[in-house]
Short mmCIF file of C-alpha atoms in Angstrom, two decimals:
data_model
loop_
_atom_site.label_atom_id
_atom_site.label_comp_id
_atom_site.label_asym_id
_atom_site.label_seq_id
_atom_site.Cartn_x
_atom_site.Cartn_y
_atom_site.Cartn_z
CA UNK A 1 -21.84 1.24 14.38
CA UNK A 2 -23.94 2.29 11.48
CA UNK A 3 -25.45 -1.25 10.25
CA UNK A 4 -25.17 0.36 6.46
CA UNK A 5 -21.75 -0.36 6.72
CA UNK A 6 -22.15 -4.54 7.15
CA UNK A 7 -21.72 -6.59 4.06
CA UNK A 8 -22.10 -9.88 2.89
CA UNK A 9 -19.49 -12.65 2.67
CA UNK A 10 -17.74 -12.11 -0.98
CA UNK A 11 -16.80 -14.72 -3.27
CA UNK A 12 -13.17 -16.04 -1.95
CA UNK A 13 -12.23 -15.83 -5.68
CA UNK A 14 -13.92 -12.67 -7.08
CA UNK A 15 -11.00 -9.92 -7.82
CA UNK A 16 -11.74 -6.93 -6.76
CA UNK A 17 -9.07 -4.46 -8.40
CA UNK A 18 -6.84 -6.01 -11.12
CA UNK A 19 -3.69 -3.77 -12.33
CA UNK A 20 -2.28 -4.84 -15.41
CA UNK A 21 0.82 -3.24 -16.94
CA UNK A 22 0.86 -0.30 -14.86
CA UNK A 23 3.65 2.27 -15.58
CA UNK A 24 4.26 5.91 -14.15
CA UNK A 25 7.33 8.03 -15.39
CA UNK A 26 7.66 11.66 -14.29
CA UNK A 27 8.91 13.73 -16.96
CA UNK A 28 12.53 15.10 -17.12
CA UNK A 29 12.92 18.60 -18.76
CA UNK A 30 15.35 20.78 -19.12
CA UNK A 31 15.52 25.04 -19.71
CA UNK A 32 13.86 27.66 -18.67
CA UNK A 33 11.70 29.45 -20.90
CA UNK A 34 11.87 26.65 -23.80
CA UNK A 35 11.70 23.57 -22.14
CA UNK A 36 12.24 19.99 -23.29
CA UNK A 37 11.76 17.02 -22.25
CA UNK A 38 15.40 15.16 -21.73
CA UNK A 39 14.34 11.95 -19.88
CA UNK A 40 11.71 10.28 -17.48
CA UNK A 41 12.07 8.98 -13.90
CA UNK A 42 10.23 5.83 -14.23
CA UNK A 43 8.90 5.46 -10.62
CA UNK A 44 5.90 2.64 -11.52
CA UNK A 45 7.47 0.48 -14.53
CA UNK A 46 4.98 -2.36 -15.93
CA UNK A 47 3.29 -3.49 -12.50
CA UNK A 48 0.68 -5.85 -12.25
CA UNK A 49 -1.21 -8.00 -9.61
CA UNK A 50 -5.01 -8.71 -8.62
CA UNK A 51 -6.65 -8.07 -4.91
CA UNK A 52 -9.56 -10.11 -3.55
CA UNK A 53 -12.01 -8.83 -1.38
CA UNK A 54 -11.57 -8.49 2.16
CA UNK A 55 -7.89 -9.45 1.52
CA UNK A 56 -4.91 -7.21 2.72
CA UNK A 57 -1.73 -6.92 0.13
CA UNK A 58 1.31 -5.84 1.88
CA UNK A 59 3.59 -3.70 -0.57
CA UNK A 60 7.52 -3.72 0.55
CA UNK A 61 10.55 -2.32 -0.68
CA UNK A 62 13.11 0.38 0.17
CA UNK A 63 12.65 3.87 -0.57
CA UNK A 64 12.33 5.04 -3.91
CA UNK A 65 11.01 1.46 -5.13
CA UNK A 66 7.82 3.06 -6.58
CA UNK A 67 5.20 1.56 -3.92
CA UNK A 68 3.51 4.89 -2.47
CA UNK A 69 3.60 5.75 -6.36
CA UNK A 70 1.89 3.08 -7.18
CA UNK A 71 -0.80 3.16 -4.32
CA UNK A 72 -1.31 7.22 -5.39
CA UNK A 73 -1.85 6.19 -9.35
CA UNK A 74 -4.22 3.85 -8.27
CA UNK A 75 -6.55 6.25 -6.67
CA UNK A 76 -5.10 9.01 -9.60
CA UNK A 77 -3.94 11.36 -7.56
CA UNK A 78 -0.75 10.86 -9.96
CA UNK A 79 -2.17 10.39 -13.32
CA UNK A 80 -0.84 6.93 -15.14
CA UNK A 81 1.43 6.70 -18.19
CA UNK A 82 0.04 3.77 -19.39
CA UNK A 83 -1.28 0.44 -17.77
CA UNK A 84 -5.08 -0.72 -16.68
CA UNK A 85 -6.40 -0.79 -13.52
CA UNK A 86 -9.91 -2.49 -12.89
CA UNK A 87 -12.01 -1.79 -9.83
CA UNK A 88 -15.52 -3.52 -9.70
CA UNK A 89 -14.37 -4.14 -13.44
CA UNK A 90 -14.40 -0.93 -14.81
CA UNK A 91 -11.03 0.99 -15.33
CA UNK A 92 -10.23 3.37 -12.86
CA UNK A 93 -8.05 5.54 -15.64
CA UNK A 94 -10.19 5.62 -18.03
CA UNK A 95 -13.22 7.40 -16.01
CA UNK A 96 -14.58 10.34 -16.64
CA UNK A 97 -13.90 13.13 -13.93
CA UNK A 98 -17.57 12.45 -12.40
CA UNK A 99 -17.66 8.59 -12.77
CA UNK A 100 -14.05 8.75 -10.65
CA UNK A 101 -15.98 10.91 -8.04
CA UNK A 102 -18.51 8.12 -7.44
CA UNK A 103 -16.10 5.28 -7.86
CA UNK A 104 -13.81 6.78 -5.08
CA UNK A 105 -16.39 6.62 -2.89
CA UNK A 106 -15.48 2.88 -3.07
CA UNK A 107 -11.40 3.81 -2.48
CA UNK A 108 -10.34 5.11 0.01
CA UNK A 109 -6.60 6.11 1.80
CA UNK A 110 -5.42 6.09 5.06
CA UNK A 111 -2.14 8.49 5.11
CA UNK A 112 1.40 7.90 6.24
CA UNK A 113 1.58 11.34 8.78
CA UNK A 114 -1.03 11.23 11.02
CA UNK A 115 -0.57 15.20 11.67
CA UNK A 116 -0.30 16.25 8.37
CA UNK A 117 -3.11 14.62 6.97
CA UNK A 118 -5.99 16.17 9.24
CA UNK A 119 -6.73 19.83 8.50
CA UNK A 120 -5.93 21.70 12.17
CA UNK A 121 -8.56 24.38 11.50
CA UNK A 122 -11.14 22.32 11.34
CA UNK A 123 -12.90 20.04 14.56
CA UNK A 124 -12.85 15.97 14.35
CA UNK A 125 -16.44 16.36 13.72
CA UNK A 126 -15.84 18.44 10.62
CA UNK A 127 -13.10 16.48 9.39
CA UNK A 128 -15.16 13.04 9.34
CA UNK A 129 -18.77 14.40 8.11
CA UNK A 130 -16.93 16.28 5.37
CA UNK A 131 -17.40 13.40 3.00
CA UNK A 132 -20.86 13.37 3.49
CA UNK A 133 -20.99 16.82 2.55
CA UNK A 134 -19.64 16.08 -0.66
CA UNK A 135 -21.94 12.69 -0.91
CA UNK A 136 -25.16 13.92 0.47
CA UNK A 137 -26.80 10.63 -0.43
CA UNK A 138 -24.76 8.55 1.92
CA UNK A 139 -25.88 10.08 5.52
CA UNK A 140 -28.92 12.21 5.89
CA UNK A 141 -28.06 15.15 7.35
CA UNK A 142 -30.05 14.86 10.33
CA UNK A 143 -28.20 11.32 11.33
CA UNK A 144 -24.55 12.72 10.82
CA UNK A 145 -23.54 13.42 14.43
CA UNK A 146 -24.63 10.15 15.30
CA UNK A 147 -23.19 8.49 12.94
CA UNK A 148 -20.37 10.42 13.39
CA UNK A 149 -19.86 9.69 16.95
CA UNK A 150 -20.04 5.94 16.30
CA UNK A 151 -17.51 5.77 13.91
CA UNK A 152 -15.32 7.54 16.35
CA UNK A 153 -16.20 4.79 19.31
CA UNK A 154 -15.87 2.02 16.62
CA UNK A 155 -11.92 3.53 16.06
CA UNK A 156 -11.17 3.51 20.40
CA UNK A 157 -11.99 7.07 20.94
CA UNK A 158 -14.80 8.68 22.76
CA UNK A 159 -17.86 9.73 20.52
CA UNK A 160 -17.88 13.53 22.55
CA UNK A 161 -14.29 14.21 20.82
CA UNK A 162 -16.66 15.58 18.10
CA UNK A 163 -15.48 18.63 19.14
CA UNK A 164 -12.18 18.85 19.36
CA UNK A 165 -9.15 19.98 17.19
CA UNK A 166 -6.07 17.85 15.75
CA UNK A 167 -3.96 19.42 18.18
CA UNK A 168 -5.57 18.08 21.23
CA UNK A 169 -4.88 14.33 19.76
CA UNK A 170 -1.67 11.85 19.98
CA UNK A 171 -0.30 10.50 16.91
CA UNK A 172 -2.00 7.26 17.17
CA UNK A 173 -5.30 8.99 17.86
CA UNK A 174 -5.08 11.21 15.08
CA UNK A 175 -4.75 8.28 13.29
CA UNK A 176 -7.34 6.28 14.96
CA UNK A 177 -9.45 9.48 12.80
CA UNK A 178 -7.76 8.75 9.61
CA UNK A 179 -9.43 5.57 9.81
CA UNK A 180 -12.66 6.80 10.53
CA UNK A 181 -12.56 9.29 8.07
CA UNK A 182 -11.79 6.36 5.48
CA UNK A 183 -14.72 4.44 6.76
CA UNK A 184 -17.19 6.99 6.64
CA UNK A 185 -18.39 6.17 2.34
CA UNK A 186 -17.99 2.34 3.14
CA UNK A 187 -15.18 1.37 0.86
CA UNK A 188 -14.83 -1.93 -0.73
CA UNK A 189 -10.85 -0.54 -0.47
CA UNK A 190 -8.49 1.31 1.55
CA UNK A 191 -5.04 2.08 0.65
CA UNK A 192 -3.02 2.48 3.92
CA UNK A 193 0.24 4.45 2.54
CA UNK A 194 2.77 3.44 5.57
CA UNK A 195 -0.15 3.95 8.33
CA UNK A 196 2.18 3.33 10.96
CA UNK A 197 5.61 4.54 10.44
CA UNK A 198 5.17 7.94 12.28
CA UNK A 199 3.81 6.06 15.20
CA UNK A 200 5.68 4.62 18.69
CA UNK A 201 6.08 0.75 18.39
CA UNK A 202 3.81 0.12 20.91
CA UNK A 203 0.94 2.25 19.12
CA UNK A 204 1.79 0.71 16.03
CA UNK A 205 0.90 -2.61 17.38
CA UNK A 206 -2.59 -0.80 18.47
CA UNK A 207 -3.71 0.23 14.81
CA UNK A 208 -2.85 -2.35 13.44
CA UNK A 209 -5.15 -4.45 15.73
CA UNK A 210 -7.89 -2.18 15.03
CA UNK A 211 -7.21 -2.54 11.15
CA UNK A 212 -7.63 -6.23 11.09
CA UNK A 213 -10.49 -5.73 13.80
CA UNK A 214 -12.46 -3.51 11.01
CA UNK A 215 -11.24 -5.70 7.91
CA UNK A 216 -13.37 -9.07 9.83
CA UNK A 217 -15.89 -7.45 10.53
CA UNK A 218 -16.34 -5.40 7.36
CA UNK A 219 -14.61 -7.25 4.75
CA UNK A 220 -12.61 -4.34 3.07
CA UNK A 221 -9.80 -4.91 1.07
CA UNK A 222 -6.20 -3.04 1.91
CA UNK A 223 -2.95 -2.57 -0.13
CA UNK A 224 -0.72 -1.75 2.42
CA UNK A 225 2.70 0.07 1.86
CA UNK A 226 5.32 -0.58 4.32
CA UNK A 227 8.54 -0.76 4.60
CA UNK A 228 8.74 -2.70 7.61
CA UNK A 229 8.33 -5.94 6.81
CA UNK A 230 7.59 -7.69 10.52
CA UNK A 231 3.97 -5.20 10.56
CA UNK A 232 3.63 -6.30 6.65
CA UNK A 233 3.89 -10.35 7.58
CA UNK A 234 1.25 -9.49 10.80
CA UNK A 235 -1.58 -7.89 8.61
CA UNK A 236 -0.81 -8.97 4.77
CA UNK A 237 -2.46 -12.01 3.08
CA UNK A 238 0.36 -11.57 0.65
CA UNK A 239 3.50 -9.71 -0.18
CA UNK A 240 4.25 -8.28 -3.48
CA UNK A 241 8.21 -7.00 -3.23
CA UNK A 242 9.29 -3.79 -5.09
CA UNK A 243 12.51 -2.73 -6.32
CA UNK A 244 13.15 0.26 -8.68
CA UNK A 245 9.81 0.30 -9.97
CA UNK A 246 8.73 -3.25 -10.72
CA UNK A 247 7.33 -5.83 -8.57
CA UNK A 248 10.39 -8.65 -8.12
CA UNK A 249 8.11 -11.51 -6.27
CA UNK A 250 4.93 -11.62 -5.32
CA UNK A 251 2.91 -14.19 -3.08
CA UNK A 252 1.56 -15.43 -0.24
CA UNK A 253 2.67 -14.12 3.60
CA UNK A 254 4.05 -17.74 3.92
CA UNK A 255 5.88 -17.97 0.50
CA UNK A 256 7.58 -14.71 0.60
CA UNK A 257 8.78 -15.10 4.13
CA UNK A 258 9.72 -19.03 4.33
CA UNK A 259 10.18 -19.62 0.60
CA UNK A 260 11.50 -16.03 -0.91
CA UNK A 261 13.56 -16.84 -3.82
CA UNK A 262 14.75 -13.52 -5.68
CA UNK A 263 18.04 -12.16 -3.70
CA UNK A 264 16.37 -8.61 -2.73
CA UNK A 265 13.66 -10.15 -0.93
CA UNK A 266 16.33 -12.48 0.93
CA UNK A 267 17.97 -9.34 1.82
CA UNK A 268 15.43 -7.57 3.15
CA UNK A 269 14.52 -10.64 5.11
CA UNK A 270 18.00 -11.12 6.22
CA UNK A 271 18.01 -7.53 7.96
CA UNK A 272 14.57 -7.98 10.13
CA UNK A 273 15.81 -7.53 13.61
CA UNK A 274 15.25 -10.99 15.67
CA UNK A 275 14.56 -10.80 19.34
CA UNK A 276 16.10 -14.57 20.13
CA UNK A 277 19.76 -14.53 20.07
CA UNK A 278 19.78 -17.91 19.20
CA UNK A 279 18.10 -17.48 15.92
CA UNK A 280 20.50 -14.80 15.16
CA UNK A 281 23.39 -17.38 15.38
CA UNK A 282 21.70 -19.42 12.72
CA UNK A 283 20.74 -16.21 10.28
CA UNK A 284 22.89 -15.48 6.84
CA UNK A 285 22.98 -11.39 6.62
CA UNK A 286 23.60 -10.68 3.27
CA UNK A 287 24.69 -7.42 2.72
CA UNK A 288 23.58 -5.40 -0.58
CA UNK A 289 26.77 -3.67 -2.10
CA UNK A 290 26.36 -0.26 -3.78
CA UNK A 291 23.61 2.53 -3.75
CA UNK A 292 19.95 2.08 -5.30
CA UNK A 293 20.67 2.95 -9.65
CA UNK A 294 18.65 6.01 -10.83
CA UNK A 295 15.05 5.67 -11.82
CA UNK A 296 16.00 7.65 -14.61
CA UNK A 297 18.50 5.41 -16.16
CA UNK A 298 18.01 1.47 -14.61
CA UNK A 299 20.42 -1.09 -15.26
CA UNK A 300 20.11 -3.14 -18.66
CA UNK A 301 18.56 -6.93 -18.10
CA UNK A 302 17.74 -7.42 -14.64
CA UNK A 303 17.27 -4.16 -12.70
CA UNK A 304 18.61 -5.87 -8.99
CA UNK A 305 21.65 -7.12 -10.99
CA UNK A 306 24.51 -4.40 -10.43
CA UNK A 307 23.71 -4.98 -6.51
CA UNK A 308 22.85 -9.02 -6.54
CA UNK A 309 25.21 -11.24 -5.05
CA UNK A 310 24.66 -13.70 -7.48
CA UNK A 311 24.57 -11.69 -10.76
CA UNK A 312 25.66 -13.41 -14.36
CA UNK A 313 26.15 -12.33 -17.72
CA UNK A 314 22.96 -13.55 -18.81
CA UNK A 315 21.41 -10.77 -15.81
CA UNK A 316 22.90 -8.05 -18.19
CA UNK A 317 21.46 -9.53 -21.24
CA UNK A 318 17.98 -10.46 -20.21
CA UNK A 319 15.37 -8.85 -18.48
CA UNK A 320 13.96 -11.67 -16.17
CA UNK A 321 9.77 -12.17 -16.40
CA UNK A 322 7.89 -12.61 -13.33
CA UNK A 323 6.93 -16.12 -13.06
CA UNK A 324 7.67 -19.50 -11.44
CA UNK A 325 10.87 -20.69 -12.86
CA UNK A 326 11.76 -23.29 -9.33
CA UNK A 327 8.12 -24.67 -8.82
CA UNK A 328 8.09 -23.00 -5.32
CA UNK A 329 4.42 -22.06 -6.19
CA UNK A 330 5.14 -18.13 -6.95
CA UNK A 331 6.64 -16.25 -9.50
CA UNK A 332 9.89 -14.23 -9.02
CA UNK A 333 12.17 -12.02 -11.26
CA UNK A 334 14.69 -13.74 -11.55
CA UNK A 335 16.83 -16.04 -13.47
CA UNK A 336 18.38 -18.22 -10.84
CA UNK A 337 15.65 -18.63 -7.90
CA UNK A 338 16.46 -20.78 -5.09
CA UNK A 339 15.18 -20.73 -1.52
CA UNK A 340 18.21 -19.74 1.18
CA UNK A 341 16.64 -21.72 4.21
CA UNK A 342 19.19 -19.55 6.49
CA UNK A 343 17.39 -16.52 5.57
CA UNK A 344 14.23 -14.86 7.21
CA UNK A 345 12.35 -14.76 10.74
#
């Protein structure tokens, strides 16, 4: 493996991206020839949180919550509303087009369908020394097929599939070159946008592995989006939970999953398959009522309310800030927070 890519131990402490306030609304318009703008979708609505270095933060919620929009913005391949987001403290949104080119270098994405994401005109080889094509300074030229080849041993495939074509690969290999493609500028981050949802179970388990494997021994940062929230508690440090474009709770893998308080994360714990009968004897299932409310026209107060079980006049009234109201140690959005000790894994 290419010893450039080593790094020393970070500062526990040190943030490494900090998004404050982010929002992302897609336009509504209406007509033809003369349009106007009617509405907005808002997808991202006022996010914020902080990731450390070499720390992974699992982003759940259903689909349509906002999270792959928020993990896109974040690199800008959507382009923000409003909001901040601070990457080795500058903002990302408010670079130039050629200061984003080198901070990208930095950020990095691993994509959801492994066979949609690799050109299939162009040879493994191709696909991974591309980015040094575009960053000459990275790789001499003369060291690429080397290099090359080790990142494709250090990812569990054999450094002579140089060579070889998309086609010829499973889904978890083609994968297995996602990653390797995402290594190849040394990130500080990589955004995995549902890495694993396209893959077998048993694969899944595989990548995974190999993520944490390369997060030790690198120390790169990940936000990963999931949906499934038994690979999210394997690989995430913590768990920020989305729901119709705002982050509900957010904290560690322990509090979210032994200590969740808002009633969306207790669902969504509630409905995570258990293997031991016995356990399921002793699980609550609560059931959400209703469909998820349009993006383009959310609920007054709190946004969860017209599908929470334990929804009050004052949910209508008052839009619930994200903060320790019970003293379990992280914040939730909501106005009556209590743990459910029935719920969960």
């Amino acid at each position: 493996m290419p010893s450039d890519l080593n790094r020393e131990p970070r500062t526990p402490g040190e943030p490494l991206l900090r998004v404050e306030h982010l929002v992302k609304h897609f336009p509504l318009t209406q007509g033809i020839i003369f349009k106007r703008t009617i509405g907005a979708v808002q997808a991202v609505d006022d996010v914020s949180f902080e990731l450390r270095r070499g720390e992974t933060l699992g982003l759940v919620g259903e689909s349509g919550c906002g999270k792959t929009t928020t993990a896109k913005t974040l690199l800008r391949l959507e382009e923000p509303t409003s909001g901040a987001a601070y990457f080795n403290g500058q903002d990302i949104f408010r670079l130039s087009r050629g200061e984003l080119r080198t901070a990208r270098r930095k950020i990095q994405i691993i994509f959801q369908d492994p066979y949609a994401s690799l050109n299939p005109r162009m040879t493994i080889g191709d696909i991974i020394t591309e980015a040094w094509e575009i960053h000459p300074d990275v790789v001499p030229r003369a060291e690429r097929s080397d290099r090359a080849r080790d990142l494709l041993e250090r990812v569990g495939l054999p450094g002579e599939s140089l060579n070889r074509y998309p086609h010829q690969f499973s889904g978890g290999q083609r994968q297995r070159v996602g990653i390797a493609r995402a290594l190849t500028l040394n990130p500080d981050l990589i955004i995995c946008d549902e890495p694993v949802s396209a893959l077998d179970v048993s694969v899944q388990a595989q990548v995974i592995n190999l993520l944490e494997e390369i997060q030790d021994e690198f120390g790169i940062a990940y936000i990963f989006v999931a949906h499934d929230l038994s690979v999210v508690r394997h690989i995430s440090d913590r768990v920020a939970v989305m729901y119709l474009g705002r982050i509900v709770e957010i904290g560690d893998e322990d509090d979210i999953y032994e200590k969740a308080t808002h009633p969306y994360t207790q669902a969504l714990l509630s409905a995570v398959p258990v293997p031991n009968p016995e356990g399921r004897e002793h699980r609550t299932r609560i059931m959400l009522e209703g469909d998820l409310p349009n993006p383009a026209d959310p609920p007054s107060g709190c946004r969860f309310r017209t599908r929470c079980f334990k929804a009050q006049e004052k949910c209508a009234e008052e839009d619930p800030a994200l903060i320790d109201r019970s003293g379990h140690g992280h914040p939730s959005a909501c106005h009556f927070p209590e743990v459910l000790l029935s719920v969960g894994s």
